[in-house]
């Protein structure tokens, strides 16, 4: 209100000055000046594009031309960035379930080496292997199946033990047993359904070691060495002769001999000089 009064006072002052000059009628000057300068939009022009006068505070409202939109400050305008949708691409080709595809445990973490099957409950996934591979003990990695080919033309089928785990009984899962994966036994391994998941067995002529895995061959029975062997003769064991001892295969298993210049005494063990007088 103060600003409007000040404007009118200025207009009246100017009008009187012009009227005194007798060049323009005062009514014409007053009407022209008041019409041009008594609105907020005309005095200050706060808007960037269009300004609409209002009778109440803030006495103006800004608007933008077509193709522009009003900014947060209420005065400036910005060109609209229209998104052009190609007419050659059907709207139906835009997938509506793109986010759903990546919200499973398999898609987020990819825990399996080959195939992952999503589950609704914990652990939320189940790993599977492709044909020719078997699932490992960690339940995530896969290993190529090492199938044992048994020639039917040369080996009878009855010679294959029924307890061996290397002969698959089902098309899938035959090679994921503890025996096949870790081979803990020295000779034969029998798989079990519960811990320790295996039992070792030795072939005929061997005994199982204290560790439950190794196989030990029993020692051969000891036999008496022939008496003809030099290190096991009566002469070597007892040394009955004074000079030389000759081993024999018959009792008494030895014969004494004296060195040159000596003769055997009556005890057949000791020696004396030949020229010794009785």
PDB file of C-alpha atoms in Angstrom, residues 6 10 25 29 49 66 103 109 113 117 138 180 188 201-202 245 262 266 268 271:
ATOM      1  CA  UNK A   6       4.257   6.629  -3.431  1.00  0.00           C
ATOM      2  CA  UNK A  10       5.029  10.640  -8.127  1.00  0.00           C
ATOM      3  CA  UNK A  25      -3.607  17.692 -20.880  1.00  0.00           C
ATOM      4  CA  UNK A  29      -0.913  12.074 -18.707  1.00  0.00           C
ATOM      5  CA  UNK A  49       8.239 -15.469 -19.179  1.00  0.00           C
ATOM      6  CA  UNK A  66       4.001 -24.060 -24.002  1.00  0.00           C
ATOM      7  CA  UNK A 103      15.523 -61.685  -6.517  1.00  0.00           C
ATOM      8  CA  UNK A 109      24.800 -65.259  -5.211  1.00  0.00           C
ATOM      9  CA  UNK A 113      29.190 -74.502 -10.156  1.00  0.00           C
ATOM     10  CA  UNK A 117      17.501 -74.737  -8.344  1.00  0.00           C
ATOM     11  CA  UNK A 138      30.529 -79.508  -0.497  1.00  0.00           C
ATOM     12  CA  UNK A 180      34.932 -92.679  -4.316  1.00  0.00           C
ATOM     13  CA  UNK A 188      39.046-102.087  -0.439  1.00  0.00           C
ATOM     14  CA  UNK A 201      38.690-104.121   4.192  1.00  0.00           C
ATOM     15  CA  UNK A 202      41.866-105.995   3.247  1.00  0.00           C
ATOM     16  CA  UNK A 245      87.257-126.784  13.925  1.00  0.00           C
ATOM     17  CA  UNK A 262     100.930-130.428  16.654  1.00  0.00           C
ATOM     18  CA  UNK A 266      92.921-137.940  23.561  1.00  0.00           C
ATOM     19  CA  UNK A 268      89.858-134.834  20.511  1.00  0.00           C
ATOM     20  CA  UNK A 271      96.512-130.064  20.717  1.00  0.00           C
TER      21      UNK A 271
END
